[in-house]
CSV table of N, CA and C in Angstrom, one decimal:
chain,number,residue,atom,x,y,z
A,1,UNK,N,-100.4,-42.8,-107.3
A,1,UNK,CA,-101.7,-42.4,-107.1
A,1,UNK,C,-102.7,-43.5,-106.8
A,2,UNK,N,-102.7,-44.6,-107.3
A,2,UNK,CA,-102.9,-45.9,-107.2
A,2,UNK,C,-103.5,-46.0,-106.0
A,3,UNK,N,-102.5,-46.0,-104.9
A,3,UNK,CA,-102.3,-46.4,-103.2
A,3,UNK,C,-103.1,-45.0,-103.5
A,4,UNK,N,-103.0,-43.9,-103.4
A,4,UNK,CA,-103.4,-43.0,-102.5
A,4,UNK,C,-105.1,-43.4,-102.8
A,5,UNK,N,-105.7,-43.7,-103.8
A,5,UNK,CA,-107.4,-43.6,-104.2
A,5,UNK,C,-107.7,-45.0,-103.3
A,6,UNK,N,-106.3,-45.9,-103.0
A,6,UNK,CA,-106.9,-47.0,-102.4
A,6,UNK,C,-107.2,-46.8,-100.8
A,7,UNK,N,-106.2,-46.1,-100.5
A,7,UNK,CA,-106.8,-45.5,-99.1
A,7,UNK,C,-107.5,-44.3,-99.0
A,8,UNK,N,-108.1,-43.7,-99.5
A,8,UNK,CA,-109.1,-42.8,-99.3
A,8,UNK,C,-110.1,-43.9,-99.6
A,9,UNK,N,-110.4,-44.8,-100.0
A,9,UNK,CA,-111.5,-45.8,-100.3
A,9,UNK,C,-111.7,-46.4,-99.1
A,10,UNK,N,-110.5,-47.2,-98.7
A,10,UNK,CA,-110.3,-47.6,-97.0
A,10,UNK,C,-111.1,-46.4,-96.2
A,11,UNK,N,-111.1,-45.5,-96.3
A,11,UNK,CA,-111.5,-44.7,-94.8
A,11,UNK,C,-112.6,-43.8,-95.2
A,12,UNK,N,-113.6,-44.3,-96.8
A,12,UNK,CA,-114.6,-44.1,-96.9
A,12,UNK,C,-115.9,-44.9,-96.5
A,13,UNK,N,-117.0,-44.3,-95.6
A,13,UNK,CA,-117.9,-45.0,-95.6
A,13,UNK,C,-119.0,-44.8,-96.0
A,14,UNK,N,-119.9,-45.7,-96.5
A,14,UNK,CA,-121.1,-45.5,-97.2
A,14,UNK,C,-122.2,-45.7,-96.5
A,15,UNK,N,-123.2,-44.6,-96.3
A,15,UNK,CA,-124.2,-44.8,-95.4
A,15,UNK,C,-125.6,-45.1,-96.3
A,16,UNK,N,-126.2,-46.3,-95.8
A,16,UNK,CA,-127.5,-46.3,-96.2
A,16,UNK,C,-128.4,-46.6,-95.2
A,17,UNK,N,-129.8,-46.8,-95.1
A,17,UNK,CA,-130.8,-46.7,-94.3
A,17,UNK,C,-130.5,-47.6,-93.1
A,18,UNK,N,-130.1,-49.2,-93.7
A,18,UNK,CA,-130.2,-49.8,-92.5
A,18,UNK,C,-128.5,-49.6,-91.8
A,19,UNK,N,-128.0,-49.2,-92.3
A,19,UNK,CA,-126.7,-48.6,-91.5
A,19,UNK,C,-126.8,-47.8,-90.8
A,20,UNK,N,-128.0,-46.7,-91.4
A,20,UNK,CA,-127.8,-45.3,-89.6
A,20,UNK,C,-128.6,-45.7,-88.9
A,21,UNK,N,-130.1,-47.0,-89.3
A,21,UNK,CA,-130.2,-47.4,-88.0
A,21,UNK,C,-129.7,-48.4,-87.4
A,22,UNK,N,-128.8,-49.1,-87.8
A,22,UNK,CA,-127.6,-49.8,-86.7
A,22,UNK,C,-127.0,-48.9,-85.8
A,23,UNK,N,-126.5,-47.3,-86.7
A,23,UNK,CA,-125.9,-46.6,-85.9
A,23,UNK,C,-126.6,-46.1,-84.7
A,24,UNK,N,-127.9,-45.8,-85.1
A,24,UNK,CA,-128.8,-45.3,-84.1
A,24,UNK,C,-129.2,-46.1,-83.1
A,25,UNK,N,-129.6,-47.6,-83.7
A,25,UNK,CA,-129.9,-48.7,-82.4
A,25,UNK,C,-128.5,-48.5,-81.3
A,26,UNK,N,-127.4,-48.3,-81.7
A,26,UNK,CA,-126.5,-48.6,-80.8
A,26,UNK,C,-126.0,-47.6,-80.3
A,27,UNK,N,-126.3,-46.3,-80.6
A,27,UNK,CA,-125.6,-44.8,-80.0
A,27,UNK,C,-126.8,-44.6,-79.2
A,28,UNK,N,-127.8,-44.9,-79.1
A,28,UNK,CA,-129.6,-44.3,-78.7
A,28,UNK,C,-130.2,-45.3,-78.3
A,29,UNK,N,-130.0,-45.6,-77.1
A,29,UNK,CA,-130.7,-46.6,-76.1
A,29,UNK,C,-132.4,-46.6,-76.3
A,30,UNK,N,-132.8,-47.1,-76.1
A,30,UNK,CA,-134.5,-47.3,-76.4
A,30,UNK,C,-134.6,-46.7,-74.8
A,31,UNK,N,-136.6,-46.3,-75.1
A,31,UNK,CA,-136.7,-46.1,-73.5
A,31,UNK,C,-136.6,-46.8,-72.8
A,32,UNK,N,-137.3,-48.5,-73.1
A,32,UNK,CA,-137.2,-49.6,-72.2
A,32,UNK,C,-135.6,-49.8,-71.5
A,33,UNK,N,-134.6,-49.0,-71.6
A,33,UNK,CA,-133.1,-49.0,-71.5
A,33,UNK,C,-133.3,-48.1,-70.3
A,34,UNK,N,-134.0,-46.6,-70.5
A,34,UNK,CA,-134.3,-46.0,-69.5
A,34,UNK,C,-134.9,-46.4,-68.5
A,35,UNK,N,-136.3,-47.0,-68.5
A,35,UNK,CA,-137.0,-46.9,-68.0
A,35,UNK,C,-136.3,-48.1,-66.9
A,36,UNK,N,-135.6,-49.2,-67.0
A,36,UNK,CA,-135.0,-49.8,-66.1
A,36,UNK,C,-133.9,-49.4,-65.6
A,37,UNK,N,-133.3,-48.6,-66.2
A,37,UNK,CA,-132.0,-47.5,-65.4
A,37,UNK,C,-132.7,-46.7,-64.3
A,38,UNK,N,-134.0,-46.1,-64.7
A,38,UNK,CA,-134.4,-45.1,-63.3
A,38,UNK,C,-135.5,-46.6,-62.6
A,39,UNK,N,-135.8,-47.5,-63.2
A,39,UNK,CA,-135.8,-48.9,-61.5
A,39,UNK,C,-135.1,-48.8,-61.1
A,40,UNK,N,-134.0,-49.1,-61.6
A,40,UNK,CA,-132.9,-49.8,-60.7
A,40,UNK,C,-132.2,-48.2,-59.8
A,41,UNK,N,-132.1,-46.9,-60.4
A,41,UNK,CA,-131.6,-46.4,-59.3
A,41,UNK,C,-132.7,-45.6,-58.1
A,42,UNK,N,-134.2,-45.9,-58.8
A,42,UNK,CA,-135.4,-45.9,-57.8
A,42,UNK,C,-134.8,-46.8,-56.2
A,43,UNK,N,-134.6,-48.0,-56.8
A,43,UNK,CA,-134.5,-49.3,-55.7
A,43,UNK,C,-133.2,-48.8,-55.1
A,44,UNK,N,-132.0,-48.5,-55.6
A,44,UNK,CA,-131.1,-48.0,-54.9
A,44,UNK,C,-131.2,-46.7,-54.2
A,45,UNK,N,-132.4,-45.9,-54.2
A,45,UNK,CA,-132.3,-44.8,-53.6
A,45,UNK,C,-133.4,-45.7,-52.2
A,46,UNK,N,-134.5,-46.3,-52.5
A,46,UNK,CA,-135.1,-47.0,-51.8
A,46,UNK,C,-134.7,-47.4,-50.5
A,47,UNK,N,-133.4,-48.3,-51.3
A,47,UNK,CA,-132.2,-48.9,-50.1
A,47,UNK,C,-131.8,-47.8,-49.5
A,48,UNK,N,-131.6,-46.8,-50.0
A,48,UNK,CA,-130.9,-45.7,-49.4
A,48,UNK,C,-131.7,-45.3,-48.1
A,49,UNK,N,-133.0,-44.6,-48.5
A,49,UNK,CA,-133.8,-44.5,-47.6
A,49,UNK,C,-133.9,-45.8,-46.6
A,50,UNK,N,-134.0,-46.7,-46.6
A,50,UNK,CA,-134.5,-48.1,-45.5
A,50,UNK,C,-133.2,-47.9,-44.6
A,51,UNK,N,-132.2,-47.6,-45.5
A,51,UNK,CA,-130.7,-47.7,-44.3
A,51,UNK,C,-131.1,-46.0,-43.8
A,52,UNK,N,-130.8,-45.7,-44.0
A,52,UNK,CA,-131.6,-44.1,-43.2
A,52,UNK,C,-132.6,-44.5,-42.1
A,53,UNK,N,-133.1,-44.8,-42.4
A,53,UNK,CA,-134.7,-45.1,-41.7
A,53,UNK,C,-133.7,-46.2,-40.1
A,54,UNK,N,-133.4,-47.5,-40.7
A,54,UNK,CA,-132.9,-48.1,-39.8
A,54,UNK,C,-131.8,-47.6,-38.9
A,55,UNK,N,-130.7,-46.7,-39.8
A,55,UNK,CA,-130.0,-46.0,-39.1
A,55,UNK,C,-130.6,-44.9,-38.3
A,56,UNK,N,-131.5,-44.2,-38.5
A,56,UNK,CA,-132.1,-43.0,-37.2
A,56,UNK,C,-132.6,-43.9,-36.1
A,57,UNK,N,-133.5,-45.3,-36.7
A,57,UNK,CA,-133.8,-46.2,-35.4
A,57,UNK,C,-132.9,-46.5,-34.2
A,58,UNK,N,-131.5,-46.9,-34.9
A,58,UNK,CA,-130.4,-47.2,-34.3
A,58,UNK,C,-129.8,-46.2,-33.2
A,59,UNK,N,-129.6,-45.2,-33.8
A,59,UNK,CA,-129.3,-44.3,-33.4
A,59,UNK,C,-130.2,-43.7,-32.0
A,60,UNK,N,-131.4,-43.5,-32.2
A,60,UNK,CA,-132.7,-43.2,-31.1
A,60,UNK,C,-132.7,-44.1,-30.2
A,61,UNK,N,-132.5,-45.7,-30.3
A,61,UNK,CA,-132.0,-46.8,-29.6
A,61,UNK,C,-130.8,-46.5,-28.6
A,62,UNK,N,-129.9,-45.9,-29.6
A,62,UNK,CA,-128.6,-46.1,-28.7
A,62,UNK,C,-128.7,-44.4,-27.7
A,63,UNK,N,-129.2,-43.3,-28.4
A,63,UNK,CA,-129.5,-42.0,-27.9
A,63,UNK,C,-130.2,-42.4,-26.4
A,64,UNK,N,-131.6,-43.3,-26.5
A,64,UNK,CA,-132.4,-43.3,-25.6
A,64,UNK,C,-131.4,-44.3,-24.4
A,65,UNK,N,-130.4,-45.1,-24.4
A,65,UNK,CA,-129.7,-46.0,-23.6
A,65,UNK,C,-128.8,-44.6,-23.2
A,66,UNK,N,-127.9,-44.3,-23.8
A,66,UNK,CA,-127.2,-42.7,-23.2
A,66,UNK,C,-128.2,-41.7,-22.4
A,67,UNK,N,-129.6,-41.4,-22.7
A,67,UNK,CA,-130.5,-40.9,-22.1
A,67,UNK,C,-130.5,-41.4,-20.7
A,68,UNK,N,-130.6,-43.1,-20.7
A,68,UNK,CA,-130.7,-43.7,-19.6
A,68,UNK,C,-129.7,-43.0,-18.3
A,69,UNK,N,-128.4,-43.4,-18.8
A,69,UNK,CA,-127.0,-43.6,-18.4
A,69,UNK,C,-127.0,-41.9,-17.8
A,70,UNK,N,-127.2,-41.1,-18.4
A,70,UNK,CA,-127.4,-40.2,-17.9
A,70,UNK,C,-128.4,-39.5,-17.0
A,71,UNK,N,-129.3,-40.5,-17.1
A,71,UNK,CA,-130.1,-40.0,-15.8
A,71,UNK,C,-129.9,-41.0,-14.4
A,72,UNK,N,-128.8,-42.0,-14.7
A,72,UNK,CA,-128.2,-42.6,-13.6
A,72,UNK,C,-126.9,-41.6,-13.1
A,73,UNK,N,-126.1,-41.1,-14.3
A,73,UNK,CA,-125.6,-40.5,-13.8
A,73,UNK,C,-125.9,-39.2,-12.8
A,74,UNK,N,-127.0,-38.5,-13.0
A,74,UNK,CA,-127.8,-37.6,-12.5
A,74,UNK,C,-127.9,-38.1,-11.4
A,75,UNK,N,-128.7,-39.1,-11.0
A,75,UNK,CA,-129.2,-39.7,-9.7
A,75,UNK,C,-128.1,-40.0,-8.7
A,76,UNK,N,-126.8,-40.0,-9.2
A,76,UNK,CA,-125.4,-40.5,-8.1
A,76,UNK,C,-125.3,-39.1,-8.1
A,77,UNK,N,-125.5,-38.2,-8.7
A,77,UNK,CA,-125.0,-36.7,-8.5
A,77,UNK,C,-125.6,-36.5,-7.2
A,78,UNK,N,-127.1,-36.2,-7.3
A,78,UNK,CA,-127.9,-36.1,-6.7
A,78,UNK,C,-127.4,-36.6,-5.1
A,79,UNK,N,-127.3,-37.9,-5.2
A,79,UNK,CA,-126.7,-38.7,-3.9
A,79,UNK,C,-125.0,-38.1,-3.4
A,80,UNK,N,-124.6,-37.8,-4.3
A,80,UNK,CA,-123.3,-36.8,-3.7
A,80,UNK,C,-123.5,-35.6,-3.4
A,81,UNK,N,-124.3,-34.9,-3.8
A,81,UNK,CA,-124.7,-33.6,-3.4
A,81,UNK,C,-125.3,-34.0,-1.9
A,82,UNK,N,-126.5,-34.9,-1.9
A,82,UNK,CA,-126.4,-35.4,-0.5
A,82,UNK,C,-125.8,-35.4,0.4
A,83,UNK,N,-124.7,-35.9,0.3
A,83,UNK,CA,-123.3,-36.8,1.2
A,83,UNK,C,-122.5,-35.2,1.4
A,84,UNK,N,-122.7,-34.3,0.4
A,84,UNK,CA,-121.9,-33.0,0.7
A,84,UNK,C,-122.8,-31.9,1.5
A,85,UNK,N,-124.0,-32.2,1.3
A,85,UNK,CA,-125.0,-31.8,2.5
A,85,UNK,C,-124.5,-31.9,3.7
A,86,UNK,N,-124.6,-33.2,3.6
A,86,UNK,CA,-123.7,-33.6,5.0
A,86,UNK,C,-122.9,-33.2,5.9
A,87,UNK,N,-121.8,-33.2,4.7
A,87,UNK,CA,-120.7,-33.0,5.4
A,87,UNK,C,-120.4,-31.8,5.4
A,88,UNK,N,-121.6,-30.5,4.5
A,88,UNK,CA,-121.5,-29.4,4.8
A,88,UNK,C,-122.1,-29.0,6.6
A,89,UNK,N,-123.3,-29.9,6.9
A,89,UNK,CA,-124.2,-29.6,8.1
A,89,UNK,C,-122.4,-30.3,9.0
A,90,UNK,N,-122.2,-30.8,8.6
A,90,UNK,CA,-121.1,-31.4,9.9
A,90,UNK,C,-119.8,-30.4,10.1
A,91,UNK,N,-119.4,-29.6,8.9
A,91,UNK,CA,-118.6,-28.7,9.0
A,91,UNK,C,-119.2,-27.8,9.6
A,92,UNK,N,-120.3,-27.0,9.8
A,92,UNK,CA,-120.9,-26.3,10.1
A,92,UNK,C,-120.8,-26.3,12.0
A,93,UNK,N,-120.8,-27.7,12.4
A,93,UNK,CA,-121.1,-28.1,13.3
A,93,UNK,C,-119.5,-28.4,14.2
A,94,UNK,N,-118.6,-28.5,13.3
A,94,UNK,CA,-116.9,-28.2,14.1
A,94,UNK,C,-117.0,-26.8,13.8
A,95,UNK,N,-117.8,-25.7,13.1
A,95,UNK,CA,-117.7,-24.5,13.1
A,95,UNK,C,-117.8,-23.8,14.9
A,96,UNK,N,-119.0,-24.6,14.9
A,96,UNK,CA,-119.1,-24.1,16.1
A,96,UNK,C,-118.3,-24.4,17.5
A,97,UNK,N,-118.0,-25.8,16.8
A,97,UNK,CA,-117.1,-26.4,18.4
A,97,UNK,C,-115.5,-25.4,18.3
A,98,UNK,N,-115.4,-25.0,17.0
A,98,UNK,CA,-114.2,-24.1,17.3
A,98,UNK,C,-114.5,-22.6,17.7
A,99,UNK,N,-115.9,-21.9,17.5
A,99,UNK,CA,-116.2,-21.0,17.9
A,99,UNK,C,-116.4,-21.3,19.6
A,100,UNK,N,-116.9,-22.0,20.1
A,100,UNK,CA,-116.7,-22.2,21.7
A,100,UNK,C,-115.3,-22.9,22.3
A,101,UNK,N,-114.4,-23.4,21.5
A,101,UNK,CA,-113.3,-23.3,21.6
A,101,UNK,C,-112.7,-21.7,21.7
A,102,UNK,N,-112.6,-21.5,21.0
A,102,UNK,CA,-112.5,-19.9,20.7
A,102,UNK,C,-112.9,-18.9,21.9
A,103,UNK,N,-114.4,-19.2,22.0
A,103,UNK,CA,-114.7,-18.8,23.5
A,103,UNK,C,-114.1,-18.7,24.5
A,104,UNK,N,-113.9,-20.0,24.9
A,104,UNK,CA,-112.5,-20.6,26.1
A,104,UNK,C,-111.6,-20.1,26.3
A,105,UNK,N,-111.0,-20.0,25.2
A,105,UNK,CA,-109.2,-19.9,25.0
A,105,UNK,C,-110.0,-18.3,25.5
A,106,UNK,N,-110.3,-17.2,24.7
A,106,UNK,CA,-110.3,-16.3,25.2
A,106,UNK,C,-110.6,-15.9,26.8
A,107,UNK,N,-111.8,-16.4,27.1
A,107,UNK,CA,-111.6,-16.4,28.7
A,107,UNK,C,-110.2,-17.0,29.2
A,108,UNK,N,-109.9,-18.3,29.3
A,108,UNK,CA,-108.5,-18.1,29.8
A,108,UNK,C,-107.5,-17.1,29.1
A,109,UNK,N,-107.6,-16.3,28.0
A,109,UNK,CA,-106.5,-15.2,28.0
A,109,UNK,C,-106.4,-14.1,29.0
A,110,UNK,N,-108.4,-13.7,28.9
A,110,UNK,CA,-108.9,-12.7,30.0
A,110,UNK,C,-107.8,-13.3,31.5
A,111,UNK,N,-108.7,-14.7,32.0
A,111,UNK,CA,-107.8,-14.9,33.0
A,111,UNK,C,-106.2,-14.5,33.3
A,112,UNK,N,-105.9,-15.6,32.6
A,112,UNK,CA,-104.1,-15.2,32.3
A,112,UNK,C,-103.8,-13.9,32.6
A,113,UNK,N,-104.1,-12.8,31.8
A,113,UNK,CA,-103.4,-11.6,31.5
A,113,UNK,C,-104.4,-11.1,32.8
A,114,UNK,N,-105.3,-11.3,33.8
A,114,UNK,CA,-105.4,-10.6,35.2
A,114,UNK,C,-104.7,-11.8,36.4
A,115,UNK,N,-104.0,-12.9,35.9
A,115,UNK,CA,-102.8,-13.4,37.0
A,115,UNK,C,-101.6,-12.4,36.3
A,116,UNK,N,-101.7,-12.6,35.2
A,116,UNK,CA,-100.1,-11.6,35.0
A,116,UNK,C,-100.2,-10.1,35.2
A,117,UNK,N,-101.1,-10.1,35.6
A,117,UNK,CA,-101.4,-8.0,36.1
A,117,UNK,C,-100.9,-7.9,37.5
A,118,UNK,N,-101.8,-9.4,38.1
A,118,UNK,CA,-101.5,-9.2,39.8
A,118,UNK,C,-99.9,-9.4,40.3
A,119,UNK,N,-99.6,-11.0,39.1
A,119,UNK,CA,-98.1,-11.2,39.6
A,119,UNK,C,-97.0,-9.8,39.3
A,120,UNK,N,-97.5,-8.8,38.2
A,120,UNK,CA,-96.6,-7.8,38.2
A,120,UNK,C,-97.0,-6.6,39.4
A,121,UNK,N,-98.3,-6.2,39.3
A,121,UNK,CA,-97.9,-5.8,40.5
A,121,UNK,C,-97.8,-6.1,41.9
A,122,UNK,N,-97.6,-7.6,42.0
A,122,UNK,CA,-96.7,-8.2,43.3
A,122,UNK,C,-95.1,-8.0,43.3
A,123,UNK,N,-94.6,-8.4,41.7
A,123,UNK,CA,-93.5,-8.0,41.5
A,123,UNK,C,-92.7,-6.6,41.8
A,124,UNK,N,-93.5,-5.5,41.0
A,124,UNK,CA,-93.5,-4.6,41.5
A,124,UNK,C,-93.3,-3.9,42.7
A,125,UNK,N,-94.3,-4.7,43.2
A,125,UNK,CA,-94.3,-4.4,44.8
A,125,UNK,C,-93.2,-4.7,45.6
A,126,UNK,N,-92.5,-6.2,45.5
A,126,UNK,CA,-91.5,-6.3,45.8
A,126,UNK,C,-90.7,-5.4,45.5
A,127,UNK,N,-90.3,-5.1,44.2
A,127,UNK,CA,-89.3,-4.3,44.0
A,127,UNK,C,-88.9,-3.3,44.7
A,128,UNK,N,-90.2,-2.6,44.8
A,128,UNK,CA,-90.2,-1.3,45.5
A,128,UNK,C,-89.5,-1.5,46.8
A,129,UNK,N,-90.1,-2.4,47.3
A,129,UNK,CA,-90.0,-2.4,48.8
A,129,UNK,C,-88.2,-2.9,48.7
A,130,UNK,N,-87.8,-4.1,48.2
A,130,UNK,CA,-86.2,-4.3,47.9
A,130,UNK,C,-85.5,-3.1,47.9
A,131,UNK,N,-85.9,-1.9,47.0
A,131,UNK,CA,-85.1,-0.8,46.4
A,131,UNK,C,-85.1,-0.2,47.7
A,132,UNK,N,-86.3,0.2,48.7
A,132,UNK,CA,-86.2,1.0,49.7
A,132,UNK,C,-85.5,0.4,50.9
A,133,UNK,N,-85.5,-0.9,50.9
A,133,UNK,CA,-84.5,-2.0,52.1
A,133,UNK,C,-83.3,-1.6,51.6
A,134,UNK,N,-82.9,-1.7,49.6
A,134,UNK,CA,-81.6,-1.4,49.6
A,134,UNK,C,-80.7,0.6,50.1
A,135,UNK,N,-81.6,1.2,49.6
A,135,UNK,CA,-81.3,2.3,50.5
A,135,UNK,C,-81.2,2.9,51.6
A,136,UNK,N,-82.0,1.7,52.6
A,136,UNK,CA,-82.2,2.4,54.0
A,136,UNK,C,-80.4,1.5,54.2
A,137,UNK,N,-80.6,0.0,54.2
A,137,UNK,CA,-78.9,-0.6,54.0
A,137,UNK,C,-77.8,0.6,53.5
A,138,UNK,N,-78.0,1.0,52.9
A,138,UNK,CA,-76.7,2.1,52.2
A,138,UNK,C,-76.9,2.6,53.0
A,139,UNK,N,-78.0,3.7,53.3
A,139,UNK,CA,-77.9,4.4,54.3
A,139,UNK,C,-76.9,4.1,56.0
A,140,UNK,N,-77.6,3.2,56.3
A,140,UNK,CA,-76.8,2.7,57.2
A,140,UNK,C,-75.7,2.1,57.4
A,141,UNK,N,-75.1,1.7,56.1
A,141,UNK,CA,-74.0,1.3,55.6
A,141,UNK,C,-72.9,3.1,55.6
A,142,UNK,N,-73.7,3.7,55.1
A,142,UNK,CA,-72.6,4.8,54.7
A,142,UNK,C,-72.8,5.8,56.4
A,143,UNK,N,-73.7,5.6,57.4
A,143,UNK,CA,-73.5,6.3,58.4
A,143,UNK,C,-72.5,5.7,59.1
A,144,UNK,N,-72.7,4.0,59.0
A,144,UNK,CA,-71.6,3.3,59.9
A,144,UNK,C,-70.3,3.6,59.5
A,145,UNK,N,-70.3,3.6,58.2
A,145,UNK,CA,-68.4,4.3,57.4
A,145,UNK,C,-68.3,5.4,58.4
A,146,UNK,N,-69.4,6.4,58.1
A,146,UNK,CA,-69.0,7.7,58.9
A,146,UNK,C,-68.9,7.5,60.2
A,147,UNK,N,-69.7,7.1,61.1
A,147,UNK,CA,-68.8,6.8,62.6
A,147,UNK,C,-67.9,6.4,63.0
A,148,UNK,N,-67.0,5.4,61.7
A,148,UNK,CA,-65.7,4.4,61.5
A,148,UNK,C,-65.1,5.5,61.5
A,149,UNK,N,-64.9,6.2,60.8
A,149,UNK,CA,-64.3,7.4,60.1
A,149,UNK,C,-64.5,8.5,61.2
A,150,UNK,N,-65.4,9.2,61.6
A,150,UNK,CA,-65.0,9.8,62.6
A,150,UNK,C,-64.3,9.1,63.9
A,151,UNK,N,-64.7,7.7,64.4
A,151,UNK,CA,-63.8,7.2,65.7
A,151,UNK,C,-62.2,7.0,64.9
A,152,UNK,N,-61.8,6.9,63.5
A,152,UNK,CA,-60.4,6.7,63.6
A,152,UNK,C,-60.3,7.8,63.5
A,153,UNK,N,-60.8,8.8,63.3
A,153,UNK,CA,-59.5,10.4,63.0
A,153,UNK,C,-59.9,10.2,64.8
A,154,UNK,N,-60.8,10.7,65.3
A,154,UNK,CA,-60.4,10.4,66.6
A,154,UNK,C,-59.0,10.2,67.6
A,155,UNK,N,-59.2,9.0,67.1
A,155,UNK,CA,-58.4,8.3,67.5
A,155,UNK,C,-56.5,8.5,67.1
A,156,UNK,N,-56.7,9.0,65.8
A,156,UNK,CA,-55.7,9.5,65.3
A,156,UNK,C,-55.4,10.4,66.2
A,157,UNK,N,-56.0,11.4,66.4
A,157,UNK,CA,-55.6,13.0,67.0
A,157,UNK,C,-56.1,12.7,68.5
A,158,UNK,N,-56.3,11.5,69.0
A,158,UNK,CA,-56.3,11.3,70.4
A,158,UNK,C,-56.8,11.7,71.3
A,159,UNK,N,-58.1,12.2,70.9
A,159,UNK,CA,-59.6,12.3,71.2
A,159,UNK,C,-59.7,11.2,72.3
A,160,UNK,N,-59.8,9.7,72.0
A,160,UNK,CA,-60.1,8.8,72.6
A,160,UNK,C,-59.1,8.1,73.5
């Protein structure tokens, strides 16, 4: 039992005045402890703000140079829209050289197709007249058989 009263003695503590305010000095910061914890994160918020501040500068700096860049890019647009003006008024302008192309060719079709009217009915013409040389020829082809043909029976039966 000896040991046991000796450690319950060990892990008794005796509190007197200036002991709980040691405890207190050292668990319970004074205000002067505060009052430079909210300086110091005043000044760090401070910093915070100044980089904010410099960073929006930065940024409005670099915003207004893209501003720029973009109203150069604007201005080349501008100049190709031009250049497509152009070459819209110039398309415009083979529009028409193929509409009086177009013109042309159609008149020579017109032409064309009244030489090909006349050469058919020259053709034509011919034909007719060939077909009627070829039958008047038969004709006289098949009278001449027939007078052949009557002089040989003729002749057979001693007519002549």
């Amino acid at each position: 039992m000896d040991e046991q009263k000796q450690k319950n003695n060990k892990t008794e503590v005796t509190l007197n005045e200036k002991g709980l305010e040691i405890l207190v000095a050292k668990f319970i910061p004074t205000s002067q402890y505060f009052e430079r914890s909210f300086e110091m994160l005043q000044k760090q918020i401070d910093g915070l703000y100044a980089g904010q501040k410099d960073l929006k500068n930065d940024m409005d700096k670099r915003f207004g140079q893209v501003d720029k860049r973009f109203e150069q890019v604007d201005k080349r647009f501008e100049q190709i829209d031009k250049r497509f003006e152009q070459v819209d008024k110039r398309f415009e302008q083979i529009d028409r050289r193929f509409e009086q192309v177009d013109k042309r060719f159609d008149q020579i079709n017109v032409k064309l197709d009244t030489i090909i009217e006349r050469l058919d009915v020259k053709i034509d013409a011919g034909l007719h007249e060939n077909r009627s040389i070829t039958i008047r020829l038969f004709s006289f082809a098949m009278v001449f058989s027939a007078i052949s043909m009557a002089g040989l029976l003729a002749k057979m039966t001693g007519l002549f």
